[in-house]
Short mmCIF file of C-alpha atoms and ligand atoms in Angstrom, two decimals:
data_model
loop_
_atom_site.label_atom_id
_atom_site.label_comp_id
_atom_site.label_asym_id
_atom_site.label_seq_id
_atom_site.Cartn_x
_atom_site.Cartn_y
_atom_site.Cartn_z
CA MET A 1 0.00 0.00 0.00
CA VAL A 2 1.24 3.47 -0.91
CA GLN A 3 2.17 5.72 2.03
CA PRO A 4 2.80 9.48 2.31
CA THR A 5 6.48 10.49 2.14
CA ASP A 6 8.02 11.73 5.41
CA THR A 7 7.60 15.35 4.31
CA GLN A 8 3.98 14.84 3.32
CA SER A 9 3.25 12.97 6.52
CA LEU A 10 4.70 15.82 8.63
CA ILE A 11 2.62 18.42 6.77
CA LEU A 12 -0.52 16.30 7.04
CA TRP A 13 -0.04 15.83 10.80
CA VAL A 14 0.34 19.59 11.19
CA GLY A 15 -2.92 19.94 9.22
CA THR A 16 -4.59 17.33 11.45
CA LEU A 17 -3.49 19.19 14.58
CA GLY A 18 -4.56 22.59 13.20
CA MET A 19 -8.03 21.30 12.36
CA ALA A 20 -8.32 19.66 15.80
CA LEU A 21 -7.38 22.92 17.56
CA GLY A 22 -9.81 24.87 15.37
CA THR A 23 -12.59 22.42 16.23
CA VAL A 24 -11.93 22.69 19.98
CA ALA A 25 -11.78 26.50 19.76
CA PHE A 26 -15.09 26.74 17.90
CA ILE A 27 -16.81 24.39 20.36
CA ALA A 28 -15.52 26.57 23.21
CA MET A 29 -16.69 29.76 21.49
CA GLY A 30 -20.20 28.41 20.98
CA TRP A 31 -20.48 26.81 24.43
CA GLY A 32 -23.53 28.08 26.33
CA GLU A 33 -25.05 29.86 23.33
CA LYS A 34 -28.84 29.70 23.86
CA ASP A 35 -30.12 31.41 20.74
CA LYS A 36 -31.13 28.73 18.18
CA GLU A 37 -30.31 30.84 15.13
CA MET A 38 -26.92 31.83 16.50
CA GLN A 39 -26.15 28.22 17.37
CA GLU A 40 -26.38 27.44 13.65
CA PHE A 41 -23.20 29.42 12.93
CA TYR A 42 -21.27 27.60 15.66
CA ILE A 43 -22.55 24.18 14.66
CA ILE A 44 -21.79 24.64 10.95
CA THR A 45 -18.34 26.10 11.57
CA THR A 46 -17.40 23.37 14.06
CA PHE A 47 -18.44 20.64 11.61
CA ILE A 48 -16.25 22.19 8.90
CA THR A 49 -13.03 21.75 10.90
CA ALA A 50 -14.16 18.44 12.42
CA ILE A 51 -14.67 16.96 8.92
CA ALA A 52 -11.34 18.38 7.74
CA PHE A 53 -9.66 16.91 10.84
CA SER A 54 -10.91 13.43 9.89
CA SER A 55 -9.79 13.90 6.32
CA TYR A 56 -6.30 15.06 7.37
CA PHE A 57 -6.04 12.16 9.80
CA SER A 58 -6.92 9.74 6.98
CA MET A 59 -4.33 11.29 4.68
CA ALA A 60 -1.59 11.40 7.35
CA THR A 61 -2.11 7.69 8.08
CA GLY A 62 -2.14 6.77 4.38
CA PHE A 63 -5.76 5.60 4.27
CA GLY A 64 -6.78 8.70 2.29
CA LEU A 65 -4.13 8.04 -0.38
CA ILE A 66 -4.36 5.82 -3.47
CA GLU A 67 -2.39 5.19 -6.63
CA VAL A 68 -4.03 6.03 -9.93
CA GLU A 69 -2.52 4.97 -13.24
CA ALA A 70 -3.06 7.52 -15.98
CA ALA A 71 -1.56 6.81 -19.41
CA GLY A 72 1.31 4.74 -18.07
CA GLU A 73 2.16 7.14 -15.25
CA VAL A 74 1.44 6.26 -11.60
CA LEU A 75 0.05 9.19 -9.59
CA ASP A 76 -0.35 9.39 -5.82
CA ILE A 77 -3.84 10.79 -5.26
CA TYR A 78 -5.14 11.97 -1.90
CA TRP A 79 -8.79 11.10 -2.55
CA ALA A 80 -9.81 12.08 0.99
CA ARG A 81 -9.47 15.76 0.08
CA TYR A 82 -12.47 15.51 -2.19
CA ALA A 83 -14.58 13.71 0.41
CA ASP A 84 -13.71 16.54 2.82
CA TRP A 85 -14.39 19.33 0.30
CA LEU A 86 -17.69 17.80 -0.82
CA PHE A 87 -19.09 18.48 2.67
CA THR A 88 -17.00 21.38 3.95
CA THR A 89 -17.30 23.74 0.95
CA PRO A 90 -21.14 23.67 1.02
CA LEU A 91 -20.99 24.31 4.79
CA LEU A 92 -18.68 27.29 4.26
CA LEU A 93 -21.11 28.65 1.67
CA LEU A 94 -24.00 28.05 4.07
CA ASP A 95 -22.24 30.14 6.73
CA LEU A 96 -21.79 32.95 4.22
CA ALA A 97 -25.38 32.64 2.98
CA LEU A 98 -26.82 32.77 6.51
CA LEU A 99 -24.74 35.86 7.20
CA ALA A 100 -26.03 37.47 4.00
CA GLY A 101 -29.61 36.50 4.85
CA ALA A 102 -29.84 34.72 1.49
CA ASP A 103 -33.06 33.13 0.20
CA ARG A 104 -33.45 29.38 -0.37
CA ASN A 105 -32.97 29.53 -4.14
CA THR A 106 -29.67 31.37 -3.86
CA ILE A 107 -28.44 28.87 -1.25
CA ALA A 108 -29.51 25.90 -3.39
CA THR A 109 -27.84 27.35 -6.48
CA LEU A 110 -24.56 27.98 -4.66
CA ILE A 111 -24.50 24.51 -3.11
CA GLY A 112 -25.45 22.81 -6.38
CA LEU A 113 -22.67 24.56 -8.29
CA ASP A 114 -20.24 23.79 -5.51
CA ALA A 115 -21.04 20.07 -5.39
CA ALA A 116 -20.75 19.90 -9.19
CA MET A 117 -17.33 21.58 -8.93
CA ILE A 118 -15.99 19.11 -6.35
CA ILE A 119 -17.40 15.99 -8.02
CA THR A 120 -16.03 16.90 -11.46
CA GLY A 121 -12.73 17.77 -9.76
CA LEU A 122 -12.71 14.29 -8.22
CA ALA A 123 -13.39 12.81 -11.67
CA GLY A 124 -10.29 14.67 -12.89
CA ALA A 125 -8.23 13.26 -10.03
CA LEU A 126 -9.35 9.67 -10.71
CA ALA A 127 -9.53 9.68 -14.53
CA THR A 128 -7.21 7.08 -16.05
CA ALA A 129 -7.30 7.76 -19.81
CA GLY A 130 -4.54 10.34 -19.72
CA ALA A 131 -3.50 13.94 -19.13
CA ALA A 132 -5.92 15.44 -21.67
CA GLU A 133 -8.93 13.78 -20.05
CA ARG A 134 -7.83 14.83 -16.56
CA ILE A 135 -7.26 18.42 -17.64
CA ALA A 136 -10.64 18.46 -19.42
CA TRP A 137 -12.33 17.56 -16.10
CA TRP A 138 -10.37 20.36 -14.46
CA GLY A 139 -11.79 22.70 -17.12
CA ILE A 140 -15.35 21.54 -16.44
CA SER A 141 -14.90 21.91 -12.69
CA THR A 142 -13.37 25.37 -13.15
CA GLY A 143 -16.41 26.29 -15.28
CA PHE A 144 -18.71 25.50 -12.33
CA PHE A 145 -16.37 27.44 -10.07
CA VAL A 146 -16.49 30.58 -12.23
CA VAL A 147 -20.32 30.55 -12.20
CA LEU A 148 -20.21 29.98 -8.42
CA LEU A 149 -17.97 33.04 -8.00
CA TYR A 150 -20.39 35.05 -10.10
CA PHE A 151 -23.31 34.12 -7.77
CA LEU A 152 -21.22 34.83 -4.66
CA VAL A 153 -20.47 38.33 -5.87
CA SER A 154 -23.80 39.17 -7.55
CA ALA A 155 -26.83 37.48 -5.90
CA LEU A 156 -25.27 36.95 -2.48
CA GLY A 157 -23.58 40.35 -2.52
CA THR A 158 -26.89 42.10 -3.26
CA GLN A 159 -28.64 40.27 -0.42
CA ALA A 160 -25.82 41.00 2.04
CA ALA A 161 -25.92 44.70 1.16
CA LYS A 162 -29.39 44.83 2.75
CA GLN A 163 -27.96 43.75 6.13
CA SER A 164 -26.71 46.15 8.82
CA GLY A 165 -23.35 47.85 8.28
CA ASP A 166 -21.42 45.49 10.62
CA VAL A 167 -22.90 42.37 9.08
CA ALA A 168 -22.34 43.61 5.53
CA SER A 169 -18.73 44.42 6.34
CA THR A 170 -18.00 41.02 7.94
CA PHE A 171 -19.69 39.47 4.91
CA SER A 172 -17.41 41.32 2.47
CA THR A 173 -14.29 40.37 4.43
CA LEU A 174 -15.29 36.70 4.37
CA ARG A 175 -16.51 36.77 0.78
CA ASN A 176 -13.22 38.31 -0.38
CA LEU A 177 -11.31 35.71 1.61
CA VAL A 178 -13.30 32.97 -0.10
CA VAL A 179 -12.81 34.45 -3.58
CA VAL A 180 -9.04 34.75 -3.15
CA LEU A 181 -8.33 31.48 -1.30
CA TRP A 182 -10.69 29.28 -3.30
CA THR A 183 -9.22 30.59 -6.59
CA ALA A 184 -5.84 29.23 -5.48
CA TYR A 185 -7.17 25.61 -5.35
CA PRO A 186 -7.59 25.06 -9.11
CA ILE A 187 -4.22 26.76 -9.65
CA VAL A 188 -2.44 24.43 -7.20
CA TRP A 189 -4.20 21.46 -8.82
CA ILE A 190 -3.15 22.37 -12.36
CA ILE A 191 0.48 23.19 -11.50
CA GLY A 192 0.70 20.13 -9.25
CA THR A 193 0.79 16.42 -9.90
CA GLU A 194 -2.96 15.76 -10.41
CA SER A 195 -2.85 17.42 -13.82
CA THR A 196 0.30 15.34 -14.62
CA LEU A 197 2.06 18.65 -15.41
CA GLY A 198 3.99 18.41 -12.13
CA ILE A 199 5.38 21.96 -12.22
CA VAL A 200 5.45 21.67 -8.42
CA SER A 201 6.09 18.39 -6.58
CA LEU A 202 3.51 16.54 -4.49
CA ASN A 203 5.34 17.70 -1.35
CA VAL A 204 4.94 21.36 -2.31
CA GLU A 205 1.36 20.76 -3.38
CA THR A 206 0.54 19.08 -0.05
CA ALA A 207 1.97 22.08 1.81
CA LEU A 208 0.06 24.59 -0.32
CA PHE A 209 -3.26 22.77 0.15
CA ALA A 210 -2.63 22.56 3.91
CA VAL A 211 -2.05 26.32 4.19
CA LEU A 212 -5.13 27.00 2.05
CA ASP A 213 -7.31 24.55 4.01
CA LEU A 214 -6.27 26.01 7.38
CA ALA A 215 -6.87 29.59 6.22
CA ALA A 216 -10.15 28.80 4.43
CA LYS A 217 -11.58 26.86 7.40
CA VAL A 218 -9.92 27.84 10.69
CA GLY A 219 -9.13 31.41 9.60
CA PHE A 220 -12.62 31.83 8.12
CA GLY A 221 -14.22 30.46 11.28
CA PHE A 222 -12.38 32.86 13.58
CA ILE A 223 -13.36 35.87 11.49
CA LEU A 224 -17.00 34.74 11.39
CA LEU A 225 -17.35 33.83 15.06
CA ARG A 226 -15.15 36.55 16.61
CA SER A 227 -17.99 39.05 16.98
CA ARG A 228 -21.11 37.89 18.78
CA ASN A 229 -22.60 41.27 17.97
CA VAL A 230 -22.39 40.67 14.21
CA LEU A 231 -23.97 37.22 14.52
CA GLU A 232 -26.73 38.69 16.66
CA GLN A 233 -27.54 41.34 14.07
CA ALA A 234 -27.41 38.80 11.24
CA THR A 235 -29.87 36.48 13.00
CA SER A 236 -32.23 39.20 14.21
CA SER A 237 -32.68 40.51 10.67
CA ALA A 238 -33.29 36.92 9.51
CA GLN A 239 -36.04 36.61 12.12
CA ALA A 240 -37.53 39.93 11.05
CA ALA A 241 -37.60 38.66 7.44
CA ASP A 242 -39.51 35.52 8.55
C1 RET B 1 -11.72 23.81 2.89
C2 RET B 1 -11.62 23.49 1.52
C3 RET B 1 -11.88 24.35 0.49
C4 RET B 1 -12.31 25.75 0.71
C5 RET B 1 -11.73 23.82 -0.83
C6 RET B 1 -11.99 24.44 -1.98
C7 RET B 1 -11.75 23.78 -3.20
C8 RET B 1 -11.92 24.28 -4.46
C9 RET B 1 -12.43 25.65 -4.71
C10 RET B 1 -11.53 23.40 -5.55
C11 RET B 1 -11.63 23.68 -6.84
C12 RET B 1 -11.16 22.84 -7.97
C13 RET B 1 -11.39 23.33 -9.26
C14 RET B 1 -12.12 24.61 -9.49
C15 RET B 1 -10.91 22.63 -10.49
C16 RET B 1 -10.61 21.17 -10.26
C17 RET B 1 -9.86 20.91 -9.05
C18 RET B 1 -10.42 21.51 -7.76
C19 RET B 1 -11.38 20.47 -7.15
C20 RET B 1 -9.21 21.68 -6.87
#
């Protein structure tokens, strides 16, 4: 069975630890919260890092890693990333959507596009015909991603602008963070080993994804949950809308 290299294993254990600490911190921050609507933010954000913790643990121990043969080349593929992202990216979008006070249709559209992006990305990671087929899947996934970004900025942005000043400003900080960090994922994928281009090694790629994952989940969570006041305003306007 294929195992992570020593460098990859070290990075993945750091990722595992970071996600564990994030999870504990978010549980502590939400402890004793009585308001049902506000609890949603803590629950969602805690699940994001808890899922990522399990994924990192599986990758660090080698369970989350398989070999895929594509056109005569053997690639080491961390499949567990995609299992993680399939659940955590919709939860991140849900956090943002709740903050923006988004309607059901906007939420469903965002989550649908997001799931399509991750599943077609997984197809690219597992495709065996060759580089062209893998890169074509990357193109399809990136297509979903571009439409997703459009909805994040347009529909969700418009709805967030109706929220109070503090909520709207936390929303823009988080939305910008998502736009910038998430855009780095397809870039790392295409310059890394999944695409077979291998401009950067799997060690470098593992490190880049770890930094991105920690920032996009733990960093995002701290910015979202740091102000109880903002969450209070976001949920009280949601109640007023109901
Ligand atoms: C916590 C994990 C996060 C925020 C992961 C985000 C992942 C993406 C935005 C991935 C996008 C990809 C494409 C747009 C093209 C194909 C490869 C992917 C799956 C890396």
